Coordinates of C-alpha atoms and ligand atoms in Angstrom, one line a residue:
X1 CA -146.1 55.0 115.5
X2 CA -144.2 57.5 113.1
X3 CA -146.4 59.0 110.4
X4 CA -145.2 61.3 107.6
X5 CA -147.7 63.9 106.3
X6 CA -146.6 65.1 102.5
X7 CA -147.8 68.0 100.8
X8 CA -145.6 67.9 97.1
X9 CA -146.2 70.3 94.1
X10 CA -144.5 70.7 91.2
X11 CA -141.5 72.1 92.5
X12 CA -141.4 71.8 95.8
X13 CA -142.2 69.1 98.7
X14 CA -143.4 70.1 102.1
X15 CA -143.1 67.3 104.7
X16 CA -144.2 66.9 108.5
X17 CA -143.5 63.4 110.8
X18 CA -145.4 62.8 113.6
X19 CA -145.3 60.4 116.9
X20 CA -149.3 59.1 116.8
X21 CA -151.4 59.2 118.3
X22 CA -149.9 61.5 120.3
X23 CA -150.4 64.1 117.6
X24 CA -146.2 65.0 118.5
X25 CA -144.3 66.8 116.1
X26 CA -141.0 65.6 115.3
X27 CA -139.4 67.2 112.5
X28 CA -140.7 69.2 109.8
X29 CA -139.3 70.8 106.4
X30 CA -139.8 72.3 103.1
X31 CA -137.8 71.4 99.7
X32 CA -138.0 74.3 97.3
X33 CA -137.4 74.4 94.0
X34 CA -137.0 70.9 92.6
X35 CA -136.1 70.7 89.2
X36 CA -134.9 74.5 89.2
X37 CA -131.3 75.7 89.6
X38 CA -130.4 77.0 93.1
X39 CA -132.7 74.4 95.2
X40 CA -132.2 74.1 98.9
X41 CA -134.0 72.7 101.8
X42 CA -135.0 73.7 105.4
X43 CA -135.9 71.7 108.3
X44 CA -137.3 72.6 111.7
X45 CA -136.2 70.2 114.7
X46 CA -136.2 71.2 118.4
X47 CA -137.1 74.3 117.8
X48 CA -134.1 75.1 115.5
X49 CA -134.2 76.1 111.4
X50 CA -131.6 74.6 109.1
X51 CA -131.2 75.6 105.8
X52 CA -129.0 73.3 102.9
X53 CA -128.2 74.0 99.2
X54 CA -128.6 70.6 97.9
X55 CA -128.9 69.1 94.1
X56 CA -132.3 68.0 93.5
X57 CA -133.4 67.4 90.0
X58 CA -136.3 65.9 90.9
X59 CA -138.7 64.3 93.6
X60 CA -136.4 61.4 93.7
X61 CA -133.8 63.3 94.8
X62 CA -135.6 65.4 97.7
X63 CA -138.0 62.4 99.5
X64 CA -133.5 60.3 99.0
X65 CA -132.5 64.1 101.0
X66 CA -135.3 63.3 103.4
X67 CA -134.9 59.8 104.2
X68 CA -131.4 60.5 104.7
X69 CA -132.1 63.2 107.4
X70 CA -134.6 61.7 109.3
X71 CA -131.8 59.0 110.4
X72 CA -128.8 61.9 110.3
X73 CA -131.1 63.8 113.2
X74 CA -132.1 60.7 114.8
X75 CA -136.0 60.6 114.0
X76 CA -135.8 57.0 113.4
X77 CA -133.3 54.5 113.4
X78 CA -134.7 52.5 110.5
X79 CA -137.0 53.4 107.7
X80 CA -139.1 51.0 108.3
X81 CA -140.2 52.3 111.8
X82 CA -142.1 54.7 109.1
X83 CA -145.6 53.2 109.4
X84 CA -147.4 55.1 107.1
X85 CA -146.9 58.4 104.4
X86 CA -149.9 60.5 104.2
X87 CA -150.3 62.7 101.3
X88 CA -152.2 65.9 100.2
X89 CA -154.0 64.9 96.9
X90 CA -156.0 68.0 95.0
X91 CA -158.8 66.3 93.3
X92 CA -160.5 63.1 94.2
X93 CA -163.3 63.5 91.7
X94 CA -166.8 62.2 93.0
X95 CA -164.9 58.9 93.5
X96 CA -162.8 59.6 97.0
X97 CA -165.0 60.5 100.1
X98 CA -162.8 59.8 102.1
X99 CA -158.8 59.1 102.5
X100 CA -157.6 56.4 101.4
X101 CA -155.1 53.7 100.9
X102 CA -153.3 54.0 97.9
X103 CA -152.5 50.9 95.5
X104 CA -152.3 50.5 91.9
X105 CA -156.1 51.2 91.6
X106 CA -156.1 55.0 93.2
X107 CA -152.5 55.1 91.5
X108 CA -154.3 54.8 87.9
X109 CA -157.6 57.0 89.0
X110 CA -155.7 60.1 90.5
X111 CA -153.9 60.4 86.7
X112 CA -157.1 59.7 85.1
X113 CA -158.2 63.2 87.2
X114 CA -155.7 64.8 86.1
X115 CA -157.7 66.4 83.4
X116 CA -159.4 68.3 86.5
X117 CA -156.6 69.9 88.2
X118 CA -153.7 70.0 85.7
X119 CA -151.5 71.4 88.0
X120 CA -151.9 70.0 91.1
X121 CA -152.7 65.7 90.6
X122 CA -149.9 65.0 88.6
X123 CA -146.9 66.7 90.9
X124 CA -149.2 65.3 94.0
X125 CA -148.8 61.7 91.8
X126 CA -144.8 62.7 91.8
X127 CA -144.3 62.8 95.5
X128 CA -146.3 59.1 96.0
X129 CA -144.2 57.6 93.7
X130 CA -141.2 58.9 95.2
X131 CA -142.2 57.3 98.4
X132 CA -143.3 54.1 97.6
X133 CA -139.5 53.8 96.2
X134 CA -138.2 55.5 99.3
X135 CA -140.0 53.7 101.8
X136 CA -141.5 51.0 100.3
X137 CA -142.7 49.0 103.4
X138 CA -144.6 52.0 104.2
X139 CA -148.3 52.4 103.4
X140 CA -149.2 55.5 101.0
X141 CA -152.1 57.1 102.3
X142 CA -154.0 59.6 99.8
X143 CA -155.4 62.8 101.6
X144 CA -158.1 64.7 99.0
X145 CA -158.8 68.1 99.2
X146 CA -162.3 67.6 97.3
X147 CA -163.1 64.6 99.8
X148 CA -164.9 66.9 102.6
X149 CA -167.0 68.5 99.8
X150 CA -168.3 65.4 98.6
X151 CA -171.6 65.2 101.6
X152 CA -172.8 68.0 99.3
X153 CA -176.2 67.0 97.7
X154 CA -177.0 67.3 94.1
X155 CA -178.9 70.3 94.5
X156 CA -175.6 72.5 95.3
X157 CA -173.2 70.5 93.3
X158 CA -174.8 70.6 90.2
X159 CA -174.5 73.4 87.8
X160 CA -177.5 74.7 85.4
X161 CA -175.8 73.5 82.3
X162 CA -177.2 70.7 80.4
X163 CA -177.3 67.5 82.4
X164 CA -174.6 65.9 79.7
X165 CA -172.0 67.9 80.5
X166 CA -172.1 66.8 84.0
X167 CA -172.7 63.0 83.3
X168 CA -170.1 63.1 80.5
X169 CA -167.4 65.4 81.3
X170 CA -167.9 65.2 85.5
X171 CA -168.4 69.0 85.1
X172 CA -169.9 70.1 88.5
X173 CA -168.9 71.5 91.8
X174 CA -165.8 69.5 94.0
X175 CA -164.8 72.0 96.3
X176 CA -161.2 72.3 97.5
X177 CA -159.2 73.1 100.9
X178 CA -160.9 70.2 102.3
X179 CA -158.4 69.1 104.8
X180 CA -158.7 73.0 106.1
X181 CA -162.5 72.8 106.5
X182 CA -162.1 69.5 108.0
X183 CA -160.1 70.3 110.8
X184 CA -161.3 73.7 111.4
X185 CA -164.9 72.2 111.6
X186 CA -163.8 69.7 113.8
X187 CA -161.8 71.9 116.1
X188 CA -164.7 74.0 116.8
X189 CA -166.7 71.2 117.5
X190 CA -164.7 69.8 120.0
X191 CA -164.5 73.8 121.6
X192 CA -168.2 73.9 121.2
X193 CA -168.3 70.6 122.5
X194 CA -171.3 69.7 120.7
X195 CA -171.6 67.2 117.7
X196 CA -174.7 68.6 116.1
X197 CA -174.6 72.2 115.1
X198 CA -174.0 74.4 112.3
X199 CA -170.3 76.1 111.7
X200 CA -169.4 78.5 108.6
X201 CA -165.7 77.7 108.1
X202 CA -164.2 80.6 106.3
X203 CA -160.4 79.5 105.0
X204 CA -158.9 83.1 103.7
X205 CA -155.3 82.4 102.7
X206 CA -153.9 83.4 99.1
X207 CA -156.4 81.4 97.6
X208 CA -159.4 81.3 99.9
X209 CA -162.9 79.3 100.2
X210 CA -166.1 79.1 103.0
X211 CA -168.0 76.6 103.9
X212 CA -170.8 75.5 105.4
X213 CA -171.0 72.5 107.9
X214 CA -173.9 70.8 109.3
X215 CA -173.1 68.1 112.2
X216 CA -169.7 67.5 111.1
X217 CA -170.3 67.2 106.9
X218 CA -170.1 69.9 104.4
X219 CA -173.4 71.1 103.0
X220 CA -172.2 73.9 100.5
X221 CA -168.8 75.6 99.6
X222 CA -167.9 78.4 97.4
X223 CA -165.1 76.8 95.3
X224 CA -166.6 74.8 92.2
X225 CA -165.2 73.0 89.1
X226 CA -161.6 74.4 89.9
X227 CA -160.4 76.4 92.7
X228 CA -161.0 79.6 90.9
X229 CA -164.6 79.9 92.0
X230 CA -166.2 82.0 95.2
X231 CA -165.0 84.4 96.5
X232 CA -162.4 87.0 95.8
X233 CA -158.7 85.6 96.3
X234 CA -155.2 87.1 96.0
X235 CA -154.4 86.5 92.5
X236 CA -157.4 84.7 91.4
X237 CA -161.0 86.3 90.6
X238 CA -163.7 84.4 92.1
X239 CA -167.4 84.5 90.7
X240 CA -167.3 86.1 87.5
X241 CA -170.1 86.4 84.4
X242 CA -169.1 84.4 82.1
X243 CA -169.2 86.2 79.4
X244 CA -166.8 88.4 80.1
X245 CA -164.6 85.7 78.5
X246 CA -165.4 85.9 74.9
X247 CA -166.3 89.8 75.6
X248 CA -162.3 90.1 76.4
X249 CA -161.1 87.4 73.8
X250 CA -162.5 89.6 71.1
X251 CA -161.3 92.8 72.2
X252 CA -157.7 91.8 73.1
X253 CA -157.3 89.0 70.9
X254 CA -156.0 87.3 73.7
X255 CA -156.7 83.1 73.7
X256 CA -158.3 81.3 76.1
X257 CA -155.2 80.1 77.5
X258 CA -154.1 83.8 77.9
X259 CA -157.2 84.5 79.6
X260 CA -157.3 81.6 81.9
X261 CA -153.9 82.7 83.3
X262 CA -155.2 86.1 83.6
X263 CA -158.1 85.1 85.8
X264 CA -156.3 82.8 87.7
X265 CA -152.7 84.7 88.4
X266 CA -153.3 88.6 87.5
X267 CA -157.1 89.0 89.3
X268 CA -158.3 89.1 92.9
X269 CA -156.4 91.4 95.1
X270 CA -153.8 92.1 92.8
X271 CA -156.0 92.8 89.8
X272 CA -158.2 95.5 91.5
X273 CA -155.4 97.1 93.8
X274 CA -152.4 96.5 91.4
X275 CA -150.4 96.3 94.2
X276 CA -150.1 93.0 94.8
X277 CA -151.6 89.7 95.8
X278 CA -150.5 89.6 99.1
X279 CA -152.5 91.2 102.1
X280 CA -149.7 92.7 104.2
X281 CA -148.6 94.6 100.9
X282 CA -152.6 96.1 100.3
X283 CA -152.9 96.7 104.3
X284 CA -149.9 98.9 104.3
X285 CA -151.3 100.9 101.4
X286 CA -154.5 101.2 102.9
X287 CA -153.1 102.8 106.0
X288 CA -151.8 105.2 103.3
X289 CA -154.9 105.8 101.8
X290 CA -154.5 104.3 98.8
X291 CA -157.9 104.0 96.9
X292 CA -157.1 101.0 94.8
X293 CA -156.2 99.3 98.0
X294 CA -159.0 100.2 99.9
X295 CA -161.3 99.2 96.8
X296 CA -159.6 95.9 96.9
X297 CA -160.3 95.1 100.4
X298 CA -164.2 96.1 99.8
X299 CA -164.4 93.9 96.7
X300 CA -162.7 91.5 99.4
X301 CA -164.8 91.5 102.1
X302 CA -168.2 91.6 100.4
X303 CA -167.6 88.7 98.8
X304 CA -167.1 87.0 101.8
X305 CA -169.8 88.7 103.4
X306 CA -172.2 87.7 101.0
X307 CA -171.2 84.1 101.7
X308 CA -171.8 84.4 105.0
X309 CA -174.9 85.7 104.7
X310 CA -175.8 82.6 101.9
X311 CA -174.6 80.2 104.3
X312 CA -176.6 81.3 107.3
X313 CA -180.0 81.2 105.7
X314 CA -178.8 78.0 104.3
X315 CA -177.8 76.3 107.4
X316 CA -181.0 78.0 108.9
X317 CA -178.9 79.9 111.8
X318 CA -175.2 78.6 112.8
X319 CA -173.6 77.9 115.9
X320 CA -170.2 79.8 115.3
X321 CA -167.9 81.4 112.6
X322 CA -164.4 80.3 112.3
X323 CA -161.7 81.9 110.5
X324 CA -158.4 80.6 109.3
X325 CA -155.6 80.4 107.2
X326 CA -153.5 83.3 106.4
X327 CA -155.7 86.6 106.3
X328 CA -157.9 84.8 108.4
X329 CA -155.6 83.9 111.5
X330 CA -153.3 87.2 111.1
X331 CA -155.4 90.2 109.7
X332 CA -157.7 91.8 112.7
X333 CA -158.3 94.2 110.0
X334 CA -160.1 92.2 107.5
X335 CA -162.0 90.0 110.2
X336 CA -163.1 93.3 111.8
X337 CA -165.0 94.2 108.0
X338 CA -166.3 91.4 108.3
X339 CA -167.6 91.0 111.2
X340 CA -168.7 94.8 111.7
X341 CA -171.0 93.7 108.3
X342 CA -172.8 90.8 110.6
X343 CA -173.7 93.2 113.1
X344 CA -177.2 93.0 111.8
X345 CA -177.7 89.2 112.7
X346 CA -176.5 90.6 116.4
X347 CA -173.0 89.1 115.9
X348 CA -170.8 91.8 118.3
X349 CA -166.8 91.9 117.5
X350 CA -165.1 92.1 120.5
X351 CA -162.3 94.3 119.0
X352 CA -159.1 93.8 122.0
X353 CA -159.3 90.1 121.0
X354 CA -159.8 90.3 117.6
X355 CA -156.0 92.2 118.0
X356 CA -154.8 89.7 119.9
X357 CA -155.7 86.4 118.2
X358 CA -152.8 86.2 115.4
X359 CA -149.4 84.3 114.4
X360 CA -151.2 81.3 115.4
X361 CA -153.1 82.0 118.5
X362 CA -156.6 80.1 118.8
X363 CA -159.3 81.9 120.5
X364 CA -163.1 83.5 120.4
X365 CA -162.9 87.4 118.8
X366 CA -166.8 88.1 119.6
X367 CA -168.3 89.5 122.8
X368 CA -170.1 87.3 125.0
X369 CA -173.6 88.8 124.4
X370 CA -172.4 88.2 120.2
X371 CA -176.2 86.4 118.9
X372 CA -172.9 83.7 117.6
X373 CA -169.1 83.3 118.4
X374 CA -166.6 83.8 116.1
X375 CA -163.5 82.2 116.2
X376 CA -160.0 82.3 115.2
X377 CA -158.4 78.8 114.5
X378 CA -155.1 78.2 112.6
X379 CA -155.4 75.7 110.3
X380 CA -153.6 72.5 110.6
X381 CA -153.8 70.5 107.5
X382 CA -150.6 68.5 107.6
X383 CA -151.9 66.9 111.3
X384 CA -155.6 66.1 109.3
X385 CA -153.4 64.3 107.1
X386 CA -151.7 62.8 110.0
X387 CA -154.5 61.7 111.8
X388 CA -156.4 60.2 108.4
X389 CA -153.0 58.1 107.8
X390 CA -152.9 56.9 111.4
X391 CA -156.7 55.7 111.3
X392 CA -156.8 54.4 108.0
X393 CA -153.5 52.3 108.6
X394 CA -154.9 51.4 112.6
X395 CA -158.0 50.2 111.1
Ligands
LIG1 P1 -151.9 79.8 100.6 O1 -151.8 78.5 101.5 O2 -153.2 79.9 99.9 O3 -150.7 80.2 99.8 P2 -151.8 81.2 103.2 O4 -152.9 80.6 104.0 O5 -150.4 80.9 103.6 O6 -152.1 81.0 101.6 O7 -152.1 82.8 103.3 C1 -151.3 83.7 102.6 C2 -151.9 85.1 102.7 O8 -152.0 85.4 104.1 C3 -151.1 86.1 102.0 O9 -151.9 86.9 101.2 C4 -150.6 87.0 103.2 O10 -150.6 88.3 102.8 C5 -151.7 86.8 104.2 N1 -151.1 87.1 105.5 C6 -150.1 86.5 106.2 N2 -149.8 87.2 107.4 C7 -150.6 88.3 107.4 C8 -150.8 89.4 108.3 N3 -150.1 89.5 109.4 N4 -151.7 90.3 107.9 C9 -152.4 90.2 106.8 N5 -152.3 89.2 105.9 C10 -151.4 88.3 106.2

């Protein structure tokens, strides 16, 4: 069965199909900026990269691109042999749990939570529609990333503000990356090859959360209300005191709307180091000894230390630590601060495989006498989708 696995956002459309079960890869690709001059597309077949220039004033126009290609290259003879779309939906609220099938009900209750994630549910919303025109005989699957988060009890979801504003206006903690922390948990499971045990899942990309699993289900996560919570990200600032945000409206004169960009696209990495948001970029200046840099990278990896640390008391001891995403699955560097800061719950880097597991490499980075194993797993969201799409339509 052929299964298409959709991540869109508000200017560009990221798409995977698969042979299922077999979990196959058949052709994958990205459309960049939709609705922007100068918008092109690449795909990845048979091991080869195509890039096209192509008009594409909207989603419309991209998912007509793709359709189009999928026959051009031979993926399918007919549409139809498409059994199912999965797609990657940011919030689910506290009503999703669990993927679903979309029809006019989840059509009309992802918009209504698009007060929650502004950005994100509306472009997500975008790409469905442009598929159920595409490919109408398909089913639309929708994929949440606050779905995983929602085993959480009330105890670590709910915030100390009064009760109202939670019953009211749904303010509370969702979680996001949730397809990430899925997988990951699951793949160490299966390496563990053990269904009950406890796994802290730390997903370090540009954005970046941790969580903590128990048997399978997520019993705590750093990300909150929006994705800006936890710990410290590339652009974006993590915890902060509150009250730093009226403190910095008065003095600046800046409005909330100013600060809210601020915090979300000037902080993190790039607001300490004022380098930039991206790792490599910091990581080259470290090896300068650049102090901003290096101050970065502490900020950095206490904040995921002190996660860790949360999560283990939490979980009352854990089976394994897995790392992924971006930093996570390419920097030795920051895994190594890390884990060097663990060393007093007897966790023991082993550091020749911490340099070898990157650009996508799976493996164990601790030593074999380490009190826990660590592991390095690249994340594989687009296959979660997959596989939800390919159960939910099997079913
Ligand atoms: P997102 O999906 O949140 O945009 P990714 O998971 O793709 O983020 O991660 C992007 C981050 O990974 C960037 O900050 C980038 O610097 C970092 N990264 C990628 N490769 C490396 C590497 N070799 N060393 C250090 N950091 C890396």
């Amino acid at each position: 069965m052929k299964i298409l696995s959709v991540n869109a956002g508000s200017s560009s459309l990221k798409f995977q199909a698969y042979e299922m079960p077999e979990e196959k890869v058949l052709i994958s690709g990205v459309f960049e900026r939709i609705g922007i001059d100068n918008s092109f597309y690449t795909i990845k077949i048979n091991g080869e990269k195509i890039k096209k220039e192509a008009i594409l004033k909207n989603h419309e126009d991209a998912v007509k691109i793709l359709t189009e290609e999928l026959i051009n290259y031979k993926v399918v003879n007919d549409l139809k042999e498409i059994e199912g779309v999965g797609h990657r939906v940011v919030h689910g609220g506290d009503k999703y749990k669990d993927s679903v099938i979309i029809d006019e009900e989840v059509l009309k209750t992802v918009e209504e939570l698009s007060d929650l994630a502004p950005l994100h549910n509306p472009a997500n919303l975008i790409g469905i529609r442009a598929f159920m025109k595409e490919i109408p005989e398909a089913k639309q699957i929708g994929c949440f990333d606050t779905a995983f988060h929602q085993t959480m009890d009330e105890e670590r979801f709910l915030y100390a503000v009064p009760n109202e504003w939670y019953t009211k206006y749904g303010v509370r903690k969702y979680g996001f990356h949730g397809m990430s922390h899925k997988y990951v948990s699951n793949r160490v499971m299966e390496i563990l090859d053990e269904k009950f045990c406890n796994i802290i899942v730390c997903h370090l990309g540009n954005g970046g959360s941790i969580s903590a699993v128990r048997d399978g289900k997520c019993v705590d996560t750093t990300m909150g209300f929006t994705p800006n919570a936890g710990i410290v990200m590339g652009s974006r600032s993590g915890d902060i005191d509150y009250s730093i945000i009226p403190y910095i409206m008065k003095k600046t004169g800046k409005t909330i709307e100013e600060i809210d960009s601020i915090l979300n696209k000037q902080s993190g990495m790039l607001g300490i180091s004022e380098i930039s948001s991206d790792f490599r970029d910091i990581e080259a200046k470290i090896s300068e000894k650049d102090k901003k840099a290096i101050m970065a990278h502490y900020l950095f990896v206490n904040s995921v230390v002190s996660y860790i640390a949360k999560y283990y008391v939490e979980l009352g001891g854990v089976d394994a630590i897995a790392f992924t995403a971006g930093v996570g699955e390419n920097s030795p560097h920051v895994r190594n601060m890390v884990i060097k800061r663990l060393a007093c719950l007897g966790i023991k880097l082993d550091k020749e495989k911490n340099e070898e597991m990157r650009f996508g490499k799976e493996g164990v980075i601790t030593k074999d006498v380490s009190s826990v194993p660590c592991y390095v797993i690249p994340t594989n969201e687009e296959l979660m989708i997959a596989e939800d799409t390919y159960r939910l339509i099997t079913k």
